[in-house]
């Protein structure tokens, strides 16, 4: 359903001419391409797969020279910070091991430094980094002085590229 909706949305915007929408194992991407890709969006996937290095290498090999990988992954540090602020100390003491097999929490939250090493090992050059939702998930009661969504977005943009906030992005 998500794939169908993405394709429909791209078509409505007139942006679907050079796009291909397919469901497949990420490791098999090259088998489904007529030519190397200029851009691969790989968002919210890395945290679900057991062999991330092999997958990142497959994505690297599927890109054209100078091609871009946009990568977003569930950050182990952001998950740790969230559980600290919620007082979930038992979960932290258990190394955040999930009790249930099927949950919406990813199986493998990733340490950013480890992901950066995997990317370098594959041949990627990291050109930009940003934390996404570096603080807004941690706010429980929004004060009126925050100016609602616009105020949150302003502060997220202001701090998303600087440490230590960048490494706490969810």
Short mmCIF file of N, CA and C in Angstrom, two decimals:
data_model
loop_
_atom_site.label_atom_id
_atom_site.label_comp_id
_atom_site.label_asym_id
_atom_site.label_seq_id
_atom_site.Cartn_x
_atom_site.Cartn_y
_atom_site.Cartn_z
N UNK A 1 0.83 -1.20 0.00
CA UNK A 1 0.00 0.00 0.00
C UNK A 1 0.88 1.26 0.00
N UNK A 2 1.93 1.24 0.81
CA UNK A 2 2.82 2.41 0.86
C UNK A 2 3.47 2.67 -0.50
N UNK A 3 3.88 1.61 -1.15
CA UNK A 3 4.51 1.75 -2.46
C UNK A 3 3.53 2.32 -3.48
N UNK A 4 2.30 1.81 -3.47
CA UNK A 4 1.27 2.31 -4.39
C UNK A 4 1.00 3.78 -4.15
N UNK A 5 0.92 4.17 -2.87
CA UNK A 5 0.65 5.56 -2.55
C UNK A 5 1.81 6.48 -2.96
N UNK A 6 3.04 6.01 -2.79
CA UNK A 6 4.20 6.81 -3.19
C UNK A 6 4.21 7.02 -4.70
N UNK A 7 3.91 5.97 -5.44
CA UNK A 7 3.87 6.08 -6.90
C UNK A 7 2.75 7.02 -7.35
N UNK A 8 1.61 6.90 -6.72
CA UNK A 8 0.47 7.77 -7.05
C UNK A 8 0.82 9.23 -6.75
N UNK A 9 1.43 9.47 -5.63
CA UNK A 9 1.80 10.84 -5.26
C UNK A 9 2.82 11.42 -6.25
N UNK A 10 3.81 10.63 -6.63
CA UNK A 10 4.80 11.09 -7.60
C UNK A 10 4.15 11.41 -8.94
N UNK A 11 3.21 10.58 -9.34
CA UNK A 11 2.50 10.80 -10.61
C UNK A 11 1.70 12.10 -10.55
N UNK A 12 1.01 12.34 -9.42
CA UNK A 12 0.22 13.57 -9.26
C UNK A 12 1.11 14.81 -9.33
N UNK A 13 2.34 14.69 -8.85
CA UNK A 13 3.27 15.82 -8.90
C UNK A 13 4.00 15.92 -10.24
N UNK A 14 3.80 14.94 -11.10
CA UNK A 14 4.50 14.92 -12.37
C UNK A 14 5.98 14.59 -12.22
N UNK A 15 6.31 13.87 -11.17
CA UNK A 15 7.72 13.57 -10.87
C UNK A 15 8.05 12.10 -11.07
N UNK A 16 7.18 11.35 -11.70
CA UNK A 16 7.37 9.90 -11.77
C UNK A 16 8.07 9.42 -13.05
N UNK A 17 8.44 10.31 -13.96
CA UNK A 17 8.99 9.90 -15.25
C UNK A 17 10.26 9.05 -15.12
N UNK A 18 11.14 9.40 -14.20
CA UNK A 18 12.40 8.67 -14.05
C UNK A 18 12.46 7.87 -12.76
N UNK A 19 11.29 7.51 -12.26
CA UNK A 19 11.23 6.76 -11.01
C UNK A 19 10.71 5.36 -11.25
N UNK A 20 11.23 4.43 -10.45
CA UNK A 20 10.76 3.06 -10.48
C UNK A 20 10.35 2.68 -9.06
N UNK A 21 9.19 2.11 -8.92
CA UNK A 21 8.66 1.73 -7.61
C UNK A 21 8.55 0.21 -7.57
N UNK A 22 9.39 -0.43 -6.76
CA UNK A 22 9.37 -1.88 -6.66
C UNK A 22 9.60 -2.30 -5.22
N UNK A 23 8.99 -3.43 -4.87
CA UNK A 23 9.24 -4.02 -3.56
C UNK A 23 10.20 -5.19 -3.77
N UNK A 24 11.28 -5.20 -2.99
CA UNK A 24 12.29 -6.26 -3.14
C UNK A 24 13.18 -6.28 -1.91
N UNK A 25 13.99 -7.29 -1.81
CA UNK A 25 15.04 -7.29 -0.79
C UNK A 25 16.07 -6.25 -1.22
N UNK A 26 16.52 -5.45 -0.29
CA UNK A 26 17.49 -4.39 -0.62
C UNK A 26 18.76 -4.98 -1.23
N UNK A 27 19.15 -6.16 -0.78
CA UNK A 27 20.37 -6.79 -1.29
C UNK A 27 20.25 -7.16 -2.77
N UNK A 28 19.03 -7.23 -3.29
CA UNK A 28 18.80 -7.63 -4.67
C UNK A 28 18.53 -6.45 -5.60
N UNK A 29 18.79 -5.24 -5.16
CA UNK A 29 18.41 -4.06 -5.94
C UNK A 29 19.02 -4.06 -7.34
N UNK A 30 20.27 -4.47 -7.48
CA UNK A 30 20.93 -4.44 -8.79
C UNK A 30 20.23 -5.34 -9.79
N UNK A 31 19.59 -6.41 -9.32
CA UNK A 31 18.87 -7.34 -10.22
C UNK A 31 17.63 -6.70 -10.83
N UNK A 32 17.19 -5.59 -10.28
CA UNK A 32 15.95 -4.96 -10.74
C UNK A 32 16.19 -3.63 -11.47
N UNK A 33 17.45 -3.29 -11.68
CA UNK A 33 17.77 -2.02 -12.33
C UNK A 33 18.22 -2.24 -13.77
N UNK A 34 17.74 -1.39 -14.67
CA UNK A 34 18.20 -1.41 -16.05
C UNK A 34 19.55 -0.71 -16.15
N UNK A 35 19.71 0.32 -15.35
CA UNK A 35 20.97 1.07 -15.28
C UNK A 35 21.19 1.49 -13.83
N UNK A 36 22.41 1.85 -13.46
CA UNK A 36 22.66 2.28 -12.07
C UNK A 36 21.77 3.46 -11.68
N UNK A 37 21.46 3.54 -10.41
CA UNK A 37 20.58 4.59 -9.89
C UNK A 37 21.38 5.83 -9.54
N UNK A 38 20.78 7.00 -9.76
CA UNK A 38 21.39 8.26 -9.36
C UNK A 38 21.12 8.55 -7.89
N UNK A 39 20.01 8.04 -7.38
CA UNK A 39 19.60 8.32 -6.01
C UNK A 39 18.89 7.11 -5.43
N UNK A 40 19.29 6.72 -4.24
CA UNK A 40 18.59 5.68 -3.49
C UNK A 40 18.19 6.27 -2.15
N UNK A 41 16.90 6.22 -1.86
CA UNK A 41 16.39 6.63 -0.55
C UNK A 41 16.25 5.36 0.29
N UNK A 42 17.00 5.29 1.36
CA UNK A 42 17.00 4.10 2.22
C UNK A 42 16.69 4.56 3.63
N UNK A 43 15.42 4.77 3.88
CA UNK A 43 14.96 5.36 5.14
C UNK A 43 14.22 4.32 5.96
N UNK A 44 14.60 4.22 7.22
CA UNK A 44 13.92 3.34 8.19
C UNK A 44 13.95 1.87 7.77
N UNK A 45 15.08 1.43 7.24
CA UNK A 45 15.25 0.04 6.83
C UNK A 45 16.45 -0.60 7.55
N UNK A 46 17.54 0.12 7.66
CA UNK A 46 18.78 -0.44 8.19
C UNK A 46 18.60 -1.05 9.57
N UNK A 47 17.69 -0.51 10.36
CA UNK A 47 17.47 -0.99 11.72
C UNK A 47 16.67 -2.30 11.79
N UNK A 48 16.21 -2.77 10.65
CA UNK A 48 15.42 -4.01 10.62
C UNK A 48 16.19 -5.19 10.05
N UNK A 49 17.37 -4.95 9.49
CA UNK A 49 18.08 -6.03 8.81
C UNK A 49 19.28 -6.52 9.62
N UNK A 50 19.51 -7.82 9.52
CA UNK A 50 20.57 -8.46 10.32
C UNK A 50 21.96 -8.29 9.71
N UNK A 51 22.06 -8.08 8.40
CA UNK A 51 23.36 -7.96 7.75
C UNK A 51 23.49 -6.60 7.06
N UNK A 52 23.63 -5.55 7.84
CA UNK A 52 23.64 -4.20 7.24
C UNK A 52 24.82 -3.94 6.31
N UNK A 53 25.98 -4.49 6.61
CA UNK A 53 27.15 -4.22 5.76
C UNK A 53 26.93 -4.75 4.34
N UNK A 54 26.36 -5.95 4.22
CA UNK A 54 26.10 -6.52 2.89
C UNK A 54 25.08 -5.68 2.14
N UNK A 55 24.09 -5.20 2.85
CA UNK A 55 23.05 -4.39 2.23
C UNK A 55 23.62 -3.05 1.76
N UNK A 56 24.41 -2.41 2.59
CA UNK A 56 25.01 -1.13 2.19
C UNK A 56 25.93 -1.31 0.99
N UNK A 57 26.66 -2.40 0.93
CA UNK A 57 27.53 -2.67 -0.22
C UNK A 57 26.69 -2.87 -1.48
N UNK A 58 25.57 -3.57 -1.36
CA UNK A 58 24.68 -3.76 -2.51
C UNK A 58 24.13 -2.42 -3.00
N UNK A 59 23.80 -1.53 -2.07
CA UNK A 59 23.31 -0.21 -2.46
C UNK A 59 24.40 0.60 -3.14
N UNK A 60 25.62 0.52 -2.60
CA UNK A 60 26.75 1.23 -3.21
C UNK A 60 26.96 0.75 -4.65
N UNK A 61 26.92 -0.55 -4.84
CA UNK A 61 27.14 -1.11 -6.18
C UNK A 61 26.01 -0.77 -7.14
N UNK A 62 24.82 -0.46 -6.62
CA UNK A 62 23.68 -0.13 -7.48
C UNK A 62 23.66 1.34 -7.91
N UNK A 63 24.51 2.16 -7.29
CA UNK A 63 24.53 3.59 -7.62
C UNK A 63 25.45 3.90 -8.80
N UNK A 64 25.06 4.88 -9.57
CA UNK A 64 25.92 5.37 -10.64
C UNK A 64 27.09 6.13 -10.01
N UNK A 65 28.19 6.32 -10.75
CA UNK A 65 29.29 7.14 -10.21
C UNK A 65 28.76 8.53 -9.84
N UNK A 66 29.04 8.96 -8.64
CA UNK A 66 28.51 10.24 -8.16
C UNK A 66 27.09 10.15 -7.64
N UNK A 67 26.51 8.95 -7.64
CA UNK A 67 25.14 8.76 -7.15
C UNK A 67 25.07 9.00 -5.65
N UNK A 68 23.87 9.22 -5.18
CA UNK A 68 23.65 9.60 -3.78
C UNK A 68 22.79 8.58 -3.07
N UNK A 69 23.22 8.22 -1.87
CA UNK A 69 22.42 7.41 -0.96
C UNK A 69 21.93 8.33 0.14
N UNK A 70 20.62 8.43 0.30
CA UNK A 70 20.03 9.13 1.43
C UNK A 70 19.67 8.06 2.44
N UNK A 71 20.34 8.09 3.59
CA UNK A 71 20.20 7.03 4.59
C UNK A 71 19.65 7.61 5.88
N UNK A 72 18.59 7.02 6.38
CA UNK A 72 18.06 7.36 7.70
C UNK A 72 17.92 6.04 8.46
N UNK A 73 18.37 6.05 9.71
CA UNK A 73 18.29 4.82 10.51
C UNK A 73 17.92 5.16 11.94
N UNK A 74 17.37 4.18 12.63
CA UNK A 74 16.96 4.34 14.02
C UNK A 74 18.21 4.37 14.89
N UNK A 75 18.40 5.46 15.56
CA UNK A 75 19.63 5.75 16.29
C UNK A 75 19.60 5.16 17.69
N UNK A 76 20.58 4.34 17.98
CA UNK A 76 20.69 3.72 19.30
C UNK A 76 20.79 4.77 20.41
N UNK A 77 21.51 5.87 20.16
CA UNK A 77 21.67 6.91 21.18
C UNK A 77 20.36 7.63 21.47
N UNK A 78 19.57 7.88 20.43
CA UNK A 78 18.26 8.51 20.61
C UNK A 78 17.32 7.61 21.39
N UNK A 79 17.38 6.32 21.11
CA UNK A 79 16.55 5.36 21.83
C UNK A 79 16.96 5.30 23.31
N UNK A 80 18.27 5.31 23.54
CA UNK A 80 18.77 5.31 24.92
C UNK A 80 18.31 6.55 25.66
N UNK A 81 18.46 7.71 25.03
CA UNK A 81 18.05 8.96 25.67
C UNK A 81 16.56 8.97 25.97
N UNK A 82 15.76 8.47 25.03
CA UNK A 82 14.32 8.43 25.27
C UNK A 82 14.01 7.57 26.49
N UNK A 83 14.62 6.42 26.58
CA UNK A 83 14.36 5.53 27.72
C UNK A 83 14.89 6.10 29.03
N UNK A 84 15.98 6.85 28.97
CA UNK A 84 16.47 7.53 30.17
C UNK A 84 15.46 8.56 30.65
N UNK A 85 14.95 9.37 29.71
CA UNK A 85 14.02 10.44 30.10
C UNK A 85 12.68 9.88 30.55
N UNK A 86 12.32 8.69 30.09
CA UNK A 86 11.07 8.06 30.50
C UNK A 86 11.22 7.25 31.78
N UNK A 87 12.47 7.08 32.23
CA UNK A 87 12.71 6.30 33.44
C UNK A 87 12.61 4.80 33.22
N UNK A 88 12.79 4.35 31.99
CA UNK A 88 12.73 2.91 31.68
C UNK A 88 14.06 2.24 31.99
N UNK A 89 14.47 2.30 33.24
CA UNK A 89 15.79 1.82 33.63
C UNK A 89 15.90 0.30 33.54
N UNK A 90 14.82 -0.43 33.80
CA UNK A 90 14.85 -1.89 33.68
C UNK A 90 15.15 -2.31 32.25
N UNK A 91 14.53 -1.62 31.31
CA UNK A 91 14.76 -1.88 29.88
C UNK A 91 16.21 -1.59 29.52
N UNK A 92 16.75 -0.49 30.04
CA UNK A 92 18.15 -0.15 29.78
C UNK A 92 19.09 -1.18 30.42
N UNK A 93 18.77 -1.62 31.64
CA UNK A 93 19.60 -2.63 32.30
C UNK A 93 19.60 -3.94 31.52
N UNK A 94 18.52 -4.21 30.81
CA UNK A 94 18.41 -5.42 29.99
C UNK A 94 18.97 -5.18 28.59
N UNK A 95 19.78 -4.12 28.43
CA UNK A 95 20.38 -3.76 27.13
C UNK A 95 19.34 -3.56 26.04
N UNK A 96 18.16 -3.08 26.43
CA UNK A 96 17.06 -2.75 25.53
C UNK A 96 16.66 -3.94 24.65
N UNK A 97 16.74 -5.11 25.19
CA UNK A 97 16.29 -6.31 24.47
C UNK A 97 14.76 -6.33 24.49
N UNK A 98 14.17 -6.54 23.34
CA UNK A 98 12.71 -6.57 23.24
C UNK A 98 12.18 -7.85 23.87
N UNK A 99 11.09 -7.71 24.62
CA UNK A 99 10.45 -8.89 25.22
C UNK A 99 9.55 -9.60 24.21
N UNK A 100 8.91 -8.81 23.35
CA UNK A 100 8.01 -9.38 22.34
C UNK A 100 8.75 -9.47 21.01
N UNK A 101 8.42 -10.48 20.24
CA UNK A 101 9.04 -10.66 18.92
C UNK A 101 8.53 -9.63 17.92
N UNK A 102 7.24 -9.37 17.92
CA UNK A 102 6.64 -8.46 16.93
C UNK A 102 6.24 -7.16 17.61
N UNK A 103 7.05 -6.12 17.38
CA UNK A 103 6.73 -4.80 17.90
C UNK A 103 7.06 -3.78 16.83
N UNK A 104 6.69 -2.54 17.08
CA UNK A 104 7.03 -1.46 16.15
C UNK A 104 8.43 -0.92 16.41
N UNK A 105 9.06 -1.35 17.49
CA UNK A 105 10.43 -0.93 17.76
C UNK A 105 11.37 -1.76 16.90
N UNK A 106 12.32 -1.12 16.23
CA UNK A 106 13.22 -1.85 15.35
C UNK A 106 14.04 -2.91 16.08
N UNK A 107 14.40 -3.94 15.35
CA UNK A 107 15.18 -5.03 15.90
C UNK A 107 16.63 -4.63 16.20
N UNK A 108 17.18 -3.74 15.39
CA UNK A 108 18.59 -3.40 15.50
C UNK A 108 18.83 -1.89 15.46
N UNK A 109 18.51 -1.17 16.55
CA UNK A 109 18.86 0.26 16.54
C UNK A 109 20.37 0.38 16.33
N UNK A 110 20.80 1.37 15.56
CA UNK A 110 22.19 1.44 15.11
C UNK A 110 22.98 2.55 15.80
N UNK A 111 24.21 2.23 16.12
CA UNK A 111 25.17 3.20 16.64
C UNK A 111 25.68 4.00 15.45
N UNK A 112 25.50 5.31 15.41
CA UNK A 112 25.91 6.10 14.25
C UNK A 112 27.37 5.89 13.86
N UNK A 113 28.27 5.83 14.82
CA UNK A 113 29.69 5.66 14.48
C UNK A 113 29.94 4.35 13.74
N UNK A 114 29.23 3.31 14.13
CA UNK A 114 29.36 2.03 13.45
C UNK A 114 28.83 2.12 12.02
N UNK A 115 27.69 2.79 11.85
CA UNK A 115 27.13 2.97 10.51
C UNK A 115 28.09 3.76 9.64
N UNK A 116 28.71 4.81 10.19
CA UNK A 116 29.66 5.61 9.41
C UNK A 116 30.85 4.74 8.96
N UNK A 117 31.31 3.83 9.83
CA UNK A 117 32.42 2.93 9.45
C UNK A 117 31.98 2.00 8.34
N UNK A 118 30.77 1.45 8.44
CA UNK A 118 30.28 0.57 7.38
C UNK A 118 30.21 1.30 6.05
N UNK A 119 29.71 2.53 6.08
CA UNK A 119 29.61 3.32 4.85
C UNK A 119 30.99 3.55 4.24
N UNK A 120 31.96 3.92 5.06
CA UNK A 120 33.33 4.14 4.58
C UNK A 120 33.91 2.85 4.01
N UNK A 121 33.68 1.74 4.67
CA UNK A 121 34.19 0.45 4.19
C UNK A 121 33.62 0.08 2.83
N UNK A 122 32.40 0.50 2.55
CA UNK A 122 31.76 0.23 1.25
C UNK A 122 32.27 1.16 0.16
N UNK A 123 32.86 2.28 0.53
CA UNK A 123 33.33 3.25 -0.45
C UNK A 123 32.56 4.55 -0.46
N UNK A 124 31.55 4.67 0.39
CA UNK A 124 30.77 5.91 0.45
C UNK A 124 31.60 7.04 1.06
N UNK A 125 31.31 8.25 0.64
CA UNK A 125 31.81 9.46 1.27
C UNK A 125 30.63 10.17 1.89
N UNK A 126 30.71 10.42 3.19
CA UNK A 126 29.60 11.12 3.86
C UNK A 126 29.77 12.61 3.61
N UNK A 127 28.80 13.19 2.92
CA UNK A 127 28.86 14.61 2.59
C UNK A 127 28.12 15.47 3.60
N UNK A 128 27.03 14.94 4.14
CA UNK A 128 26.23 15.70 5.11
C UNK A 128 25.64 14.74 6.12
N UNK A 129 25.47 15.25 7.33
CA UNK A 129 24.80 14.50 8.38
C UNK A 129 23.85 15.44 9.09
N UNK A 130 22.73 14.89 9.51
CA UNK A 130 21.78 15.67 10.31
C UNK A 130 21.03 14.72 11.21
N UNK A 131 20.77 15.17 12.41
CA UNK A 131 19.89 14.42 13.31
C UNK A 131 18.46 14.81 13.00
N UNK A 132 17.58 13.86 12.98
CA UNK A 132 16.17 14.13 12.74
C UNK A 132 15.44 13.90 14.06
N UNK A 133 14.64 14.87 14.45
CA UNK A 133 13.95 14.83 15.74
C UNK A 133 14.99 14.72 16.87
N UNK A 134 15.86 15.74 16.96
CA UNK A 134 16.94 15.71 17.94
C UNK A 134 16.47 15.99 19.37
N UNK A 135 15.31 16.63 19.52
CA UNK A 135 14.81 16.89 20.87
C UNK A 135 13.30 16.78 20.99
N UNK A 136 12.58 16.96 19.92
CA UNK A 136 11.13 17.11 20.02
C UNK A 136 10.44 15.86 20.57
N UNK A 137 10.99 14.68 20.33
CA UNK A 137 10.38 13.47 20.88
C UNK A 137 10.49 13.39 22.39
N UNK A 138 11.39 14.15 22.96
CA UNK A 138 11.63 14.08 24.40
C UNK A 138 10.75 15.05 25.19
N UNK A 139 10.08 15.96 24.52
CA UNK A 139 9.24 16.95 25.19
C UNK A 139 7.91 16.31 25.58
N UNK A 140 7.55 16.42 26.83
CA UNK A 140 6.28 15.87 27.28
C UNK A 140 5.20 16.94 27.31
N UNK A 141 5.47 18.06 27.93
CA UNK A 141 4.50 19.16 28.01
C UNK A 141 5.10 20.38 27.32
N UNK A 142 4.58 20.70 26.17
CA UNK A 142 5.11 21.81 25.38
C UNK A 142 4.72 23.14 26.02
N UNK A 143 5.72 23.94 26.39
CA UNK A 143 5.38 25.25 26.95
C UNK A 143 4.85 26.19 25.86
N UNK A 144 3.97 27.10 26.21
CA UNK A 144 3.43 28.04 25.21
C UNK A 144 4.53 28.85 24.52
N UNK A 145 5.63 29.12 25.22
CA UNK A 145 6.71 29.92 24.64
C UNK A 145 7.41 29.22 23.48
N UNK A 146 7.14 27.92 23.28
CA UNK A 146 7.77 27.19 22.18
C UNK A 146 7.20 27.59 20.82
N UNK A 147 6.07 28.25 20.79
CA UNK A 147 5.42 28.69 19.55
C UNK A 147 4.99 27.52 18.67
N UNK A 148 4.56 26.44 19.27
CA UNK A 148 4.00 25.32 18.53
C UNK A 148 4.96 24.68 17.55
N UNK A 149 4.38 24.13 16.48
CA UNK A 149 5.16 23.40 15.49
C UNK A 149 6.26 24.26 14.87
N UNK A 150 5.96 25.51 14.53
CA UNK A 150 6.96 26.38 13.90
C UNK A 150 8.16 26.59 14.82
N UNK A 151 7.92 26.75 16.11
CA UNK A 151 9.02 26.92 17.06
C UNK A 151 9.85 25.67 17.20
N UNK A 152 9.19 24.52 17.21
CA UNK A 152 9.91 23.24 17.28
C UNK A 152 10.76 23.05 16.04
N UNK A 153 10.17 23.28 14.88
CA UNK A 153 10.91 23.12 13.63
C UNK A 153 12.11 24.06 13.57
N UNK A 154 11.94 25.28 14.01
CA UNK A 154 13.05 26.25 14.05
C UNK A 154 14.22 25.70 14.89
N UNK A 155 13.92 25.17 16.07
CA UNK A 155 14.98 24.67 16.95
C UNK A 155 15.57 23.36 16.44
N UNK A 156 14.74 22.50 15.84
CA UNK A 156 15.27 21.26 15.25
C UNK A 156 16.28 21.61 14.15
N UNK A 157 15.92 22.55 13.28
CA UNK A 157 16.83 22.95 12.21
C UNK A 157 18.09 23.61 12.75
N UNK A 158 17.94 24.36 13.82
CA UNK A 158 19.09 25.07 14.39
C UNK A 158 20.12 24.10 14.98
N UNK A 159 19.66 23.01 15.61
CA UNK A 159 20.57 22.13 16.35
C UNK A 159 20.84 20.79 15.68
N UNK A 160 20.18 20.48 14.57
CA UNK A 160 20.26 19.14 13.99
C UNK A 160 21.61 18.77 13.40
N UNK A 161 22.45 19.74 13.12
CA UNK A 161 23.75 19.44 12.50
C UNK A 161 24.93 19.63 13.45
N UNK A 162 24.64 19.87 14.71
CA UNK A 162 25.73 20.07 15.67
C UNK A 162 25.66 19.07 16.80
N UNK A 163 26.82 18.63 17.22
CA UNK A 163 26.89 17.71 18.36
C UNK A 163 26.66 18.49 19.63
N UNK A 164 26.14 17.83 20.63
CA UNK A 164 25.81 16.41 20.72
C UNK A 164 24.43 16.08 20.19
N UNK A 165 23.70 17.09 19.73
CA UNK A 165 22.32 16.90 19.31
C UNK A 165 22.20 16.01 18.09
N UNK A 166 23.10 16.18 17.12
CA UNK A 166 23.09 15.39 15.90
C UNK A 166 23.07 13.91 16.24
N UNK A 167 23.87 13.50 17.21
CA UNK A 167 23.97 12.08 17.55
C UNK A 167 22.82 11.59 18.44
N UNK A 168 21.90 12.46 18.80
CA UNK A 168 20.74 12.05 19.58
C UNK A 168 19.48 11.98 18.73
N UNK A 169 19.58 12.36 17.47
CA UNK A 169 18.41 12.31 16.59
C UNK A 169 17.82 10.92 16.54
N UNK A 170 16.53 10.86 16.51
CA UNK A 170 15.86 9.56 16.55
C UNK A 170 15.90 8.91 15.19
#
